Coordinates of C-alpha atoms in Angstrom, one line a residue:
Chain J
V1 CA 17.7 -50.1 -56.1
R2 CA 15.6 -52.3 -57.8
I3 CA 13.1 -50.4 -60.5
G4 CA 10.1 -49.9 -58.6
E5 CA 12.4 -47.7 -55.7
L6 CA 14.1 -45.8 -58.6
S7 CA 10.5 -45.2 -60.2
R8 CA 9.4 -43.9 -56.7
L9 CA 12.9 -41.7 -55.9
S10 CA 12.3 -40.3 -59.4
G11 CA 8.7 -39.6 -59.7
I12 CA 8.5 -41.4 -63.2
P13 CA 6.1 -44.7 -63.3
A14 CA 8.4 -48.0 -64.1
A15 CA 7.1 -48.7 -67.4
T16 CA 8.4 -45.0 -68.8
I17 CA 11.9 -46.2 -67.4
K18 CA 12.0 -49.6 -68.7
Y19 CA 11.0 -47.5 -72.2
Y20 CA 14.1 -45.3 -71.5
L21 CA 16.3 -48.4 -70.9
R22 CA 15.1 -50.5 -74.4
E23 CA 15.8 -46.9 -76.4
G24 CA 19.1 -46.8 -74.3
L25 CA 18.7 -43.4 -73.4
L26 CA 19.3 -44.9 -69.5
P27 CA 22.3 -47.5 -69.7
P28 CA 21.2 -51.1 -67.9
G29 CA 21.5 -51.5 -64.5
V30 CA 24.1 -54.6 -62.8
S31 CA 22.1 -58.2 -63.0
T32 CA 21.8 -59.7 -59.4
Q33 CA 19.7 -62.4 -60.2
P34 CA 18.0 -63.2 -63.5
N35 CA 15.2 -60.5 -64.5
Q36 CA 16.2 -58.2 -61.5
A37 CA 18.7 -55.5 -62.1
H38 CA 20.2 -52.9 -59.4
Y39 CA 20.2 -49.2 -60.2
A40 CA 22.6 -46.7 -59.0
D41 CA 22.6 -43.1 -57.7
S42 CA 23.8 -42.3 -61.7
H43 CA 20.6 -44.2 -62.9
L44 CA 18.5 -41.6 -60.7
A45 CA 20.4 -38.4 -62.2
R46 CA 20.6 -39.5 -65.4
L47 CA 16.6 -39.9 -65.1
R48 CA 16.4 -36.5 -63.9
L49 CA 18.7 -35.2 -67.0
I50 CA 16.2 -37.3 -69.7
R51 CA 13.3 -35.5 -67.9
A52 CA 14.7 -31.9 -68.4
L53 CA 15.7 -32.2 -72.0
I54 CA 12.4 -33.6 -72.6
D55 CA 10.1 -31.7 -70.8
I56 CA 12.2 -28.5 -70.4
G57 CA 14.0 -28.6 -73.6
G58 CA 10.7 -30.0 -75.6
L59 CA 13.1 -32.6 -77.2
S60 CA 12.4 -35.7 -79.1
I61 CA 13.1 -38.8 -77.1
N62 CA 15.3 -39.5 -80.5
T63 CA 16.8 -36.2 -80.2
A64 CA 17.6 -37.1 -76.5
S65 CA 18.8 -40.6 -77.4
K66 CA 21.6 -39.3 -79.8
L67 CA 23.1 -36.1 -77.2
L68 CA 23.3 -39.2 -74.4
A69 CA 24.8 -41.1 -76.7
V70 CA 27.6 -38.7 -76.6
L71 CA 27.8 -38.3 -73.3
D72 CA 28.2 -42.3 -73.3
S73 CA 31.1 -42.4 -75.4
P74 CA 34.1 -41.4 -73.5
E75 CA 36.6 -42.0 -76.2
L76 CA 35.4 -39.3 -78.7
G77 CA 37.8 -35.9 -77.8
P78 CA 36.4 -33.2 -76.2
W79 CA 35.7 -30.8 -79.3
E80 CA 34.7 -33.7 -81.5
S81 CA 31.8 -34.0 -78.7
V82 CA 30.7 -30.7 -78.4
G83 CA 30.8 -30.8 -82.2
K84 CA 28.3 -33.7 -82.7
V85 CA 26.0 -32.5 -79.5
Q86 CA 25.5 -28.9 -81.8
Y87 CA 24.7 -31.1 -84.8
A88 CA 22.1 -33.1 -83.1
L89 CA 20.5 -30.5 -81.4
S90 CA 20.7 -27.9 -84.6
Q91 CA 18.1 -30.2 -86.0
R92 CA 15.6 -29.4 -83.4
H93 CA 14.9 -26.9 -85.7
G94 CA 14.8 -29.5 -88.6
A95 CA 10.5 -29.4 -87.8
I96 CA 10.6 -27.1 -90.7
P97 CA 8.6 -28.3 -93.7
G98 CA 9.9 -27.3 -97.3
P99 CA 13.0 -25.2 -96.5
V100 CA 12.8 -22.2 -98.9
H101 CA 16.9 -21.4 -99.1
D102 CA 16.4 -18.3 -101.8
E103 CA 19.9 -17.9 -103.5
N104 CA 19.5 -13.9 -101.9
A105 CA 19.3 -15.3 -98.2
S106 CA 22.3 -17.8 -98.7
R107 CA 23.9 -14.8 -99.9
V108 CA 22.9 -12.8 -96.6
V109 CA 24.2 -15.4 -94.4
D110 CA 27.5 -16.6 -96.2
E111 CA 28.4 -12.5 -96.2
L112 CA 27.4 -12.1 -92.4
I113 CA 29.8 -15.5 -91.6
A114 CA 32.1 -13.7 -93.6
R115 CA 31.7 -10.4 -91.8
R116 CA 32.1 -11.9 -88.2
G117 CA 34.8 -13.8 -89.9
W118 CA 33.5 -17.2 -88.4
D119 CA 34.6 -20.9 -89.0
I120 CA 31.9 -22.4 -90.0
R121 CA 31.3 -25.7 -92.0
P122 CA 29.2 -25.6 -95.1
G123 CA 26.7 -28.2 -94.0
S124 CA 26.5 -26.4 -90.3
P125 CA 22.9 -26.8 -89.6
A126 CA 22.2 -23.7 -87.7
R127 CA 23.7 -21.9 -91.4
R128 CA 20.3 -23.7 -93.2
T129 CA 18.1 -22.7 -90.1
L130 CA 19.3 -18.7 -90.7
T131 CA 19.1 -19.4 -94.1
D132 CA 15.6 -20.8 -94.1
I133 CA 14.6 -18.0 -91.4
C134 CA 16.1 -15.0 -93.7
A135 CA 14.4 -16.8 -96.6
T136 CA 11.2 -15.8 -94.6
W137 CA 11.8 -12.7 -93.7
D138 CA 12.3 -11.6 -97.3
R139 CA 8.9 -13.3 -98.4
L140 CA 7.2 -11.1 -95.5
G141 CA 8.8 -8.3 -96.5
H142 CA 10.6 -7.4 -93.2
T143 CA 14.0 -6.4 -95.1
D144 CA 14.4 -4.4 -91.9
M145 CA 15.0 -7.7 -89.5
I146 CA 17.6 -8.8 -92.3
A147 CA 19.4 -5.5 -91.7
A148 CA 19.7 -6.2 -87.9
L149 CA 21.5 -9.3 -88.2
D150 CA 25.0 -7.6 -87.7
D151 CA 23.4 -6.3 -85.0
Y152 CA 22.2 -9.5 -83.4
A153 CA 25.2 -11.6 -84.2
E154 CA 27.2 -8.7 -82.3
A155 CA 25.1 -8.6 -79.2
I156 CA 24.7 -12.6 -79.1
A157 CA 28.4 -12.6 -78.6
A158 CA 28.1 -11.6 -74.9
V159 CA 25.8 -14.2 -74.5
V160 CA 28.2 -16.6 -76.0
A161 CA 30.9 -15.8 -73.5
V162 CA 29.0 -16.7 -71.0
D163 CA 28.3 -19.9 -72.0
I164 CA 32.0 -20.7 -72.8
K165 CA 32.9 -19.4 -69.1
L166 CA 30.2 -21.7 -68.0
I167 CA 32.2 -24.5 -70.4
T168 CA 35.5 -24.1 -69.5
D169 CA 35.3 -24.1 -66.0
Q170 CA 34.2 -28.0 -66.1
S171 CA 36.5 -30.3 -64.4
S172 CA 36.0 -33.2 -66.7
L173 CA 34.8 -34.2 -69.9
A174 CA 31.4 -35.5 -68.9
E175 CA 30.8 -32.5 -67.2
T176 CA 31.9 -30.0 -70.4
I177 CA 29.5 -32.1 -72.6
E178 CA 26.6 -32.4 -70.1
T179 CA 27.3 -28.7 -69.6
V180 CA 27.1 -27.8 -73.5
I181 CA 23.4 -30.3 -73.8
V182 CA 22.1 -28.4 -70.7
G183 CA 23.5 -24.9 -71.8
T184 CA 22.0 -25.4 -75.0
V185 CA 18.5 -26.7 -74.4
I186 CA 17.7 -25.7 -71.3
G187 CA 19.7 -21.8 -72.3
D188 CA 17.4 -21.4 -74.9
S189 CA 14.5 -21.8 -73.0
M190 CA 15.9 -19.3 -70.6
I191 CA 17.1 -16.9 -72.9
S192 CA 14.0 -16.6 -74.4
A193 CA 12.2 -16.1 -71.1
L194 CA 14.6 -13.4 -69.9
R195 CA 13.9 -11.9 -73.4
Q196 CA 10.9 -11.4 -72.6
L197 CA 11.2 -10.2 -69.1
T198 CA 13.4 -7.5 -70.4
Q199 CA 10.6 -6.6 -73.2
E200 CA 7.7 -6.6 -70.4
H201 CA 9.8 -4.2 -68.3
V202 CA 10.5 -2.1 -71.1
S203 CA 6.8 -2.4 -72.9
R204 CA 5.3 -0.6 -69.8
A205 CA 7.4 2.4 -70.0
P206 CA 5.1 5.0 -72.0
L207 CA 5.6 4.6 -75.8
E208 CA 6.5 8.3 -75.8
E209 CA 9.0 7.9 -73.2
Q210 CA 11.0 5.5 -75.2
R211 CA 10.8 7.2 -78.1
T212 CA 12.6 10.2 -76.7
S213 CA 15.1 8.0 -74.9
Q214 CA 16.3 6.9 -78.5
P215 CA 19.5 9.5 -79.5
S216 CA 18.0 11.8 -81.7
A217 CA 19.8 13.4 -84.4
S218 CA 18.7 17.1 -84.0
N219 CA 20.4 16.9 -80.5
T220 CA 23.6 16.7 -81.6
Chain B
V1 CA -8.9 -13.4 -106.9
R2 CA -10.8 -16.6 -106.1
I3 CA -9.8 -19.0 -103.8
G4 CA -8.4 -21.4 -106.4
E5 CA -6.3 -18.7 -107.5
L6 CA -4.9 -17.9 -104.1
S7 CA -4.0 -21.6 -103.3
R8 CA -2.1 -21.3 -106.6
L9 CA 0.0 -17.9 -105.6
S10 CA 0.7 -19.2 -102.2
G11 CA 1.4 -22.6 -102.3
I12 CA -0.9 -23.7 -100.1
P13 CA -3.8 -26.1 -100.7
A14 CA -7.3 -24.5 -101.0
A15 CA -8.4 -27.0 -98.4
T16 CA -6.1 -25.5 -95.8
I17 CA -6.8 -21.9 -96.9
K18 CA -10.4 -23.0 -95.9
Y19 CA -9.6 -24.3 -92.8
Y20 CA -7.9 -21.0 -91.8
L21 CA -10.8 -19.3 -92.7
R22 CA -13.2 -21.5 -90.4
E23 CA -10.6 -20.7 -87.4
G24 CA -10.8 -16.9 -88.0
L25 CA -6.6 -17.1 -89.3
L26 CA -7.6 -15.3 -92.2
P27 CA -10.2 -12.9 -92.4
P28 CA -13.2 -13.9 -94.9
G29 CA -13.1 -12.8 -98.3
V30 CA -15.3 -10.1 -99.8
S31 CA -18.5 -12.1 -101.2
T32 CA -19.6 -11.3 -105.0
Q33 CA -21.9 -13.8 -104.9
P34 CA -23.5 -17.1 -103.4
N35 CA -20.4 -19.1 -102.4
Q36 CA -18.0 -17.1 -104.0
A37 CA -15.5 -14.6 -102.9
H38 CA -12.5 -12.5 -103.4
Y39 CA -9.3 -12.3 -102.1
A40 CA -6.8 -9.3 -101.7
D41 CA -3.5 -9.1 -101.8
S42 CA -3.5 -8.4 -98.2
H43 CA -4.8 -12.1 -97.4
L44 CA -1.2 -13.7 -99.6
A45 CA 0.2 -11.3 -96.9
R46 CA -1.9 -13.1 -94.4
L47 CA -1.1 -16.6 -95.2
R48 CA 2.8 -16.0 -95.7
L49 CA 2.4 -14.3 -92.2
I50 CA 0.4 -18.0 -91.0
R51 CA 3.0 -20.3 -92.4
A52 CA 6.0 -18.4 -91.0
L53 CA 4.7 -18.6 -87.9
I54 CA 3.3 -22.3 -87.7
D55 CA 6.0 -23.9 -90.2
I56 CA 9.3 -21.4 -88.6
G57 CA 8.1 -20.4 -85.8
G58 CA 6.8 -23.8 -84.7
L59 CA 3.7 -22.2 -83.0
S60 CA 0.4 -24.2 -82.6
I61 CA -2.8 -22.6 -84.6
N62 CA -4.4 -22.0 -81.4
T63 CA -1.5 -19.4 -80.4
A64 CA -1.3 -18.2 -83.5
S65 CA -4.6 -17.2 -84.0
K66 CA -4.4 -15.3 -80.8
L67 CA -1.7 -13.3 -82.0
L68 CA -3.3 -12.7 -85.4
A69 CA -6.4 -11.6 -83.1
V70 CA -4.3 -9.3 -82.1
L71 CA -3.2 -7.8 -85.2
D72 CA -7.0 -7.7 -86.1
S73 CA -7.8 -5.7 -82.8
P74 CA -6.7 -1.7 -83.8
E75 CA -9.3 -0.7 -80.4
L76 CA -6.4 -1.8 -78.6
G77 CA -3.7 0.6 -77.6
P78 CA -0.1 -0.1 -78.6
W79 CA 1.2 -1.1 -75.3
E80 CA -1.7 -3.3 -74.8
S81 CA -1.7 -4.7 -78.2
V82 CA 1.9 -5.7 -77.3
G83 CA 1.3 -7.1 -73.8
K84 CA -0.9 -9.5 -74.8
V85 CA 1.3 -10.8 -77.8
Q86 CA 4.3 -11.0 -75.4
Y87 CA 1.7 -13.0 -73.1
A88 CA 0.6 -15.4 -75.7
L89 CA 3.8 -16.0 -77.0
S90 CA 4.7 -17.0 -73.3
Q91 CA 2.7 -19.5 -73.2
R92 CA 4.2 -21.2 -75.9
H93 CA 6.6 -22.8 -73.1
G94 CA 3.8 -23.6 -71.3
A95 CA 3.9 -27.3 -72.6
I96 CA 6.2 -27.8 -69.9
P97 CA 4.4 -30.9 -67.6
G98 CA 4.0 -30.3 -63.6
P99 CA 5.9 -27.3 -63.2
V100 CA 7.8 -27.6 -60.0
H101 CA 7.9 -24.0 -58.4
D102 CA 10.6 -25.0 -56.0
E103 CA 10.1 -21.9 -53.4
N104 CA 14.7 -21.6 -53.7
A105 CA 13.6 -21.2 -57.5
S106 CA 11.3 -19.0 -56.9
R107 CA 13.2 -16.9 -54.5
V108 CA 16.1 -16.8 -57.1
V109 CA 14.0 -15.3 -59.7
D110 CA 12.2 -12.6 -58.2
E111 CA 16.1 -11.5 -56.7
L112 CA 17.3 -11.2 -60.2
I113 CA 14.2 -9.1 -60.9
A114 CA 15.0 -7.2 -58.1
R115 CA 18.4 -6.7 -58.7
R116 CA 18.0 -5.5 -62.6
G117 CA 15.3 -3.6 -61.4
W118 CA 13.0 -4.8 -63.5
D119 CA 9.2 -4.0 -63.5
I120 CA 7.0 -7.7 -64.1
R121 CA 3.8 -8.3 -63.1
P122 CA 3.3 -11.5 -60.9
G123 CA 1.3 -13.6 -63.2
S124 CA 4.4 -12.9 -65.9
P125 CA 4.9 -16.4 -67.8
A126 CA 8.3 -15.4 -68.4
R127 CA 8.7 -15.0 -64.6
R128 CA 7.1 -18.8 -64.2
T129 CA 9.0 -20.1 -67.1
L130 CA 12.5 -18.9 -65.6
T131 CA 11.6 -20.1 -62.3
D132 CA 10.5 -24.0 -63.8
I133 CA 14.2 -23.5 -65.2
C134 CA 16.2 -22.4 -62.0
A135 CA 14.4 -25.6 -60.3
T136 CA 15.1 -27.9 -63.0
W137 CA 18.7 -26.7 -62.6
D138 CA 18.7 -27.0 -59.2
R139 CA 17.7 -30.2 -59.0
L140 CA 20.4 -31.4 -61.6
G141 CA 23.0 -30.4 -59.6
H142 CA 23.6 -27.5 -62.2
T143 CA 23.5 -24.1 -59.9
D144 CA 26.7 -22.7 -62.1
M145 CA 23.8 -22.1 -64.1
I146 CA 21.9 -20.4 -61.7
A147 CA 25.0 -18.3 -60.7
A148 CA 25.1 -17.0 -64.2
L149 CA 22.2 -15.7 -64.5
D150 CA 23.0 -12.0 -63.6
D151 CA 25.8 -12.7 -66.8
Y152 CA 22.5 -13.9 -69.0
A153 CA 20.3 -10.9 -67.8
E154 CA 23.4 -8.4 -68.7
A155 CA 23.9 -9.9 -72.0
I156 CA 20.2 -10.4 -73.1
A157 CA 19.6 -6.4 -72.5
A158 CA 21.7 -5.9 -75.8
V159 CA 19.7 -8.2 -77.7
V160 CA 16.8 -6.4 -76.5
A161 CA 18.1 -2.9 -77.5
V162 CA 18.2 -3.9 -80.8
D163 CA 14.6 -5.4 -80.8
I164 CA 13.2 -2.0 -79.3
K165 CA 15.4 -0.2 -82.3
L166 CA 13.2 -2.4 -84.6
I167 CA 9.7 -1.9 -82.9
T168 CA 10.2 1.7 -82.8
D169 CA 11.0 2.5 -86.1
Q170 CA 8.1 1.0 -87.1
S171 CA 5.2 4.2 -88.7
S172 CA 2.0 2.2 -87.7
L173 CA 1.0 0.4 -85.0
A174 CA -0.2 -3.0 -86.7
E175 CA 3.2 -3.0 -88.2
T176 CA 4.8 -2.3 -84.4
I177 CA 2.5 -5.4 -83.5
E178 CA 3.6 -7.7 -86.6
T179 CA 7.4 -6.9 -85.6
V180 CA 6.9 -8.4 -82.1
I181 CA 5.3 -11.4 -83.2
V182 CA 7.7 -12.0 -86.1
G183 CA 10.6 -10.6 -84.0
T184 CA 9.3 -12.8 -81.0
V185 CA 8.6 -16.0 -83.0
I186 CA 11.1 -16.1 -85.6
G187 CA 13.8 -14.1 -83.4
D188 CA 13.9 -16.6 -80.9
S189 CA 15.1 -19.0 -83.9
M190 CA 17.4 -16.2 -85.2
I191 CA 18.9 -16.2 -81.6
S192 CA 19.2 -20.0 -81.0
A193 CA 21.0 -20.1 -84.8
L194 CA 23.3 -17.4 -84.0
R195 CA 24.3 -18.8 -80.9
Q196 CA 25.0 -22.1 -82.4
L197 CA 27.2 -20.6 -85.6
T198 CA 29.0 -18.4 -82.8
Q199 CA 29.8 -21.6 -80.4
E200 CA 30.9 -23.5 -83.6
H201 CA 33.2 -21.2 -84.6
V202 CA 34.4 -20.8 -81.2
S203 CA 34.5 -24.6 -80.7
R204 CA 36.8 -24.8 -83.3
A205 CA 39.8 -23.3 -81.6
P206 CA 41.3 -26.0 -80.0
L207 CA 40.7 -26.0 -75.8
E208 CA 43.9 -24.7 -74.6
E209 CA 43.9 -21.9 -76.7
Q210 CA 40.1 -21.2 -75.5
R211 CA 41.3 -21.2 -71.9
T212 CA 44.5 -19.4 -71.9
S213 CA 42.3 -16.2 -73.7
Q214 CA 40.6 -16.4 -70.6
P215 CA 42.0 -13.1 -68.8
S216 CA 44.5 -14.8 -66.2
A217 CA 44.3 -13.0 -62.4
S218 CA 48.0 -13.6 -62.5
N219 CA 48.4 -10.7 -65.4
T220 CA 46.8 -8.0 -63.0

């Protein structure tokens, strides 16, 4: 199809599609005549993915572009691709101005990683994000949150087990990488929504009922 | 202390502090003379909370303002306060332009809520966010993600159990509400970071090892 038809099918203005082409988010079409190109179903699928990353995932054009570049690099091995995707995504949180990096927070995160037996690179952006979060909690006086990190890490293991199952079920490398991208970007929004729904359900029960449903030391 | 000293202690420019005062994020100081006001430790603590919500949580001034208004309304009951906080926070995801709301996606979310036995208001923003996410996955052809919703919901229950424990451990209503705010806003970033760290650890093991570590049907 021509670009006008691609715009109609996707609901995205032709000027925006041309912008994605210039920025390299969308691969070029096949030139048929000078100043004319034809686009295939794969272009329509790519446009839907771009909009999902930007509209639902809240990514910048720049981050979306880095992710799609990995998807378009079949010469990378599977875990090299997944690693590149994870690093590009961790930098979403790079919006934190003036990171804190207290020594105390670094130690808390290092010890958590050691206790969990995690194999994490020193420069991992997620490690840095978690360090900034711990430093913030420390400053706010929320040491209860820092103390709960192990419980959260344990609970997240079950979430990642579902992630891994989805990823290993893919039949091709391109599908695996797209699943990592979609599962992480949109998956974070999904996890937040499921967490809020569960909290809403629990918060509609009276406070007293919840307090008494906690295991009581006096009953043992 | 005077505003200049508050600026020095917090590291926040006086002009920004005045902006927070005008917007109502920071309660006024105690007037000592015309055009002079004194600020207490509670103002410094509030400034740290404001910066955490905006810098680490990525909230807009507007959303942060709504949350702090709940914190400053002790006349609200506990669960009414928590409900207001959750609704203000769900609207973070309101950045999704042109929500989709496919009938199919609505049905998927309604059925999930019914299966989990969740008591959720029809107008819940988290319900709407999850519906938009399902509609997006449907369009992208990622029905595998939709099929995994029950597994994710089950895994999230363990995360919320940690949330609830932290909330019920607070001794006052103001502390409870602040814990809900900090735990949700910064907590979502923490969960994302823990999920990425766990994925990084798992992804450094060779793919084959992971495939064979999946429980195999032929072993039963």
